[in-house]
Amino acid sequence: MLIVYHNPRCGKSREAVKWLEERNIPFQIKRYLDEPLTFDEVEKLVELAGFHTIDIIRTNEQVWKEKYAELELDDNELIYAIIEDPILLQRPIVYNPEKDLAVIARPADKIQEVL
């Protein structure tokens, strides 16, 4: 079953959920703002999506600009920034544990890449 790292206040995240519902694709939601991610979870998502750690960070968020933008952070420090301020995580991320694949689902049809 797919896992959607979801922020219900985000339009793109809601679009991904709708895309899955319209296609009757089973999924579960992980509300990462309410259920903090572990270091290992974030590290795995980065690896599976094939990105650099900075690529899954929302650098346009105010908290990034205020706390992190001027710092030279390594990958581990970037992951800890996401753990401390989960709003920094790009969204939505859709993870397929059966195929061990993840994608930032923007636009929503990028979900096809992990099916």
Protein backbone atom coordinates (compact mmCIF):
# COMPACT_ATOMS: atom_id res chain seq x y z
CA MET A 1 0.00 0.00 0.00
CA LEU A 2 1.25 3.47 -0.87
CA ILE A 3 2.10 5.97 1.85
CA VAL A 4 1.37 9.64 1.23
CA TYR A 5 3.35 12.11 3.32
CA HIS A 6 0.55 14.62 3.47
CA ASN A 7 -0.16 18.14 4.64
CA PRO A 8 -3.94 18.67 4.37
CA ARG A 9 -3.46 22.45 4.16
CA CYS A 10 -1.42 22.08 0.96
CA GLY A 11 -3.33 22.16 -2.33
CA LYS A 12 -0.78 19.98 -4.14
CA SER A 13 -0.95 17.43 -1.35
CA ARG A 14 -4.75 17.36 -1.56
CA GLU A 15 -4.48 16.92 -5.35
CA ALA A 16 -2.29 13.84 -4.88
CA VAL A 17 -4.80 12.30 -2.46
CA LYS A 18 -7.64 13.06 -4.88
CA TRP A 19 -5.66 11.54 -7.78
CA LEU A 20 -5.27 8.29 -5.83
CA GLU A 21 -8.91 8.25 -4.70
CA GLU A 22 -10.19 8.79 -8.25
CA ARG A 23 -8.22 5.75 -9.38
CA ASN A 24 -9.19 3.60 -6.40
CA ILE A 25 -5.54 3.10 -5.51
CA PRO A 26 -5.18 2.09 -1.86
CA PHE A 27 -3.01 4.33 0.27
CA GLN A 28 -2.48 5.48 3.79
CA ILE A 29 -1.79 9.02 4.88
CA LYS A 30 1.10 10.03 7.10
CA ARG A 31 0.46 13.53 8.40
CA TYR A 32 4.11 14.33 8.91
CA LEU A 33 3.37 17.63 10.68
CA ASP A 34 1.47 15.70 13.37
CA GLU A 35 3.55 12.49 13.30
CA PRO A 36 7.21 13.54 13.24
CA LEU A 37 9.50 11.61 10.94
CA THR A 38 12.62 9.89 12.19
CA PHE A 39 16.09 10.50 10.83
CA ASP A 40 16.00 7.09 9.12
CA GLU A 41 12.63 7.81 7.48
CA VAL A 42 13.81 11.11 6.02
CA GLU A 43 17.12 9.62 4.90
CA LYS A 44 15.31 6.76 3.17
CA LEU A 45 12.89 9.09 1.37
CA VAL A 46 15.83 11.13 0.07
CA GLU A 47 17.57 8.00 -1.14
CA LEU A 48 14.50 6.44 -2.75
CA ALA A 49 13.47 9.62 -4.53
CA GLY A 50 16.97 9.88 -5.97
CA PHE A 51 17.47 13.45 -4.83
CA HIS A 52 20.05 15.36 -2.89
CA THR A 53 18.81 16.16 0.60
CA ILE A 54 18.43 19.86 -0.20
CA ASP A 55 15.99 18.91 -3.00
CA ILE A 56 13.34 17.77 -0.52
CA ILE A 57 13.53 20.98 1.49
CA ARG A 58 11.10 23.83 0.96
CA THR A 59 13.63 26.65 0.89
CA ASN A 60 10.88 29.21 0.33
CA GLU A 61 9.47 28.61 3.84
CA GLN A 62 10.00 31.45 6.30
CA VAL A 63 11.52 29.12 8.87
CA TRP A 64 14.19 28.11 6.34
CA LYS A 65 15.01 31.72 5.60
CA GLU A 66 15.17 32.63 9.30
CA LYS A 67 17.04 29.63 10.70
CA TYR A 68 18.94 27.81 7.99
CA ALA A 69 19.45 29.75 4.75
CA GLU A 70 22.72 31.35 5.80
CA LEU A 71 24.20 28.12 7.16
CA GLU A 72 26.31 25.59 5.28
CA LEU A 73 24.61 22.36 6.31
CA ASP A 74 25.66 18.84 5.37
CA ASP A 75 23.08 16.17 4.50
CA ASN A 76 22.71 14.97 8.09
CA GLU A 77 22.17 18.51 9.34
CA LEU A 78 19.56 19.08 6.62
CA ILE A 79 17.72 15.96 7.75
CA TYR A 80 17.79 17.18 11.34
CA ALA A 81 16.39 20.52 10.13
CA ILE A 82 13.44 18.64 8.60
CA ILE A 83 12.93 16.73 11.84
CA GLU A 84 13.03 19.92 13.89
CA ASP A 85 10.87 21.89 11.43
CA PRO A 86 8.80 19.36 9.44
CA ILE A 87 7.13 22.15 7.45
CA LEU A 88 10.39 22.16 5.47
CA LEU A 89 9.64 18.77 3.89
CA GLN A 90 8.58 18.98 0.26
CA ARG A 91 5.08 17.67 -0.24
CA PRO A 92 3.42 15.51 -1.11
CA ILE A 93 5.82 12.60 -1.13
CA VAL A 94 4.34 9.28 -2.20
CA TYR A 95 6.21 6.14 -1.14
CA ASN A 96 5.63 2.63 -2.45
CA PRO A 97 7.16 0.24 0.11
CA GLU A 98 6.60 -2.79 -2.14
CA LYS A 99 8.79 -1.32 -4.89
CA ASP A 100 10.93 0.78 -2.54
CA LEU A 101 10.30 3.90 -4.62
CA ALA A 102 9.36 7.44 -3.64
CA VAL A 103 8.45 10.57 -5.58
CA ILE A 104 7.54 14.16 -4.89
CA ALA A 105 4.09 14.06 -6.46
CA ARG A 106 3.97 17.44 -8.16
CA PRO A 107 2.11 17.27 -10.38
CA ALA A 108 -0.06 14.47 -9.00
CA ASP A 109 0.36 12.24 -12.05
CA LYS A 110 4.02 11.76 -11.06
CA ILE A 111 2.59 9.14 -8.70
CA GLN A 112 2.60 6.82 -11.73
CA GLU A 113 6.39 6.64 -11.37
CA VAL A 114 6.07 4.59 -8.17
CA LEU A 115 3.18 2.31 -9.16
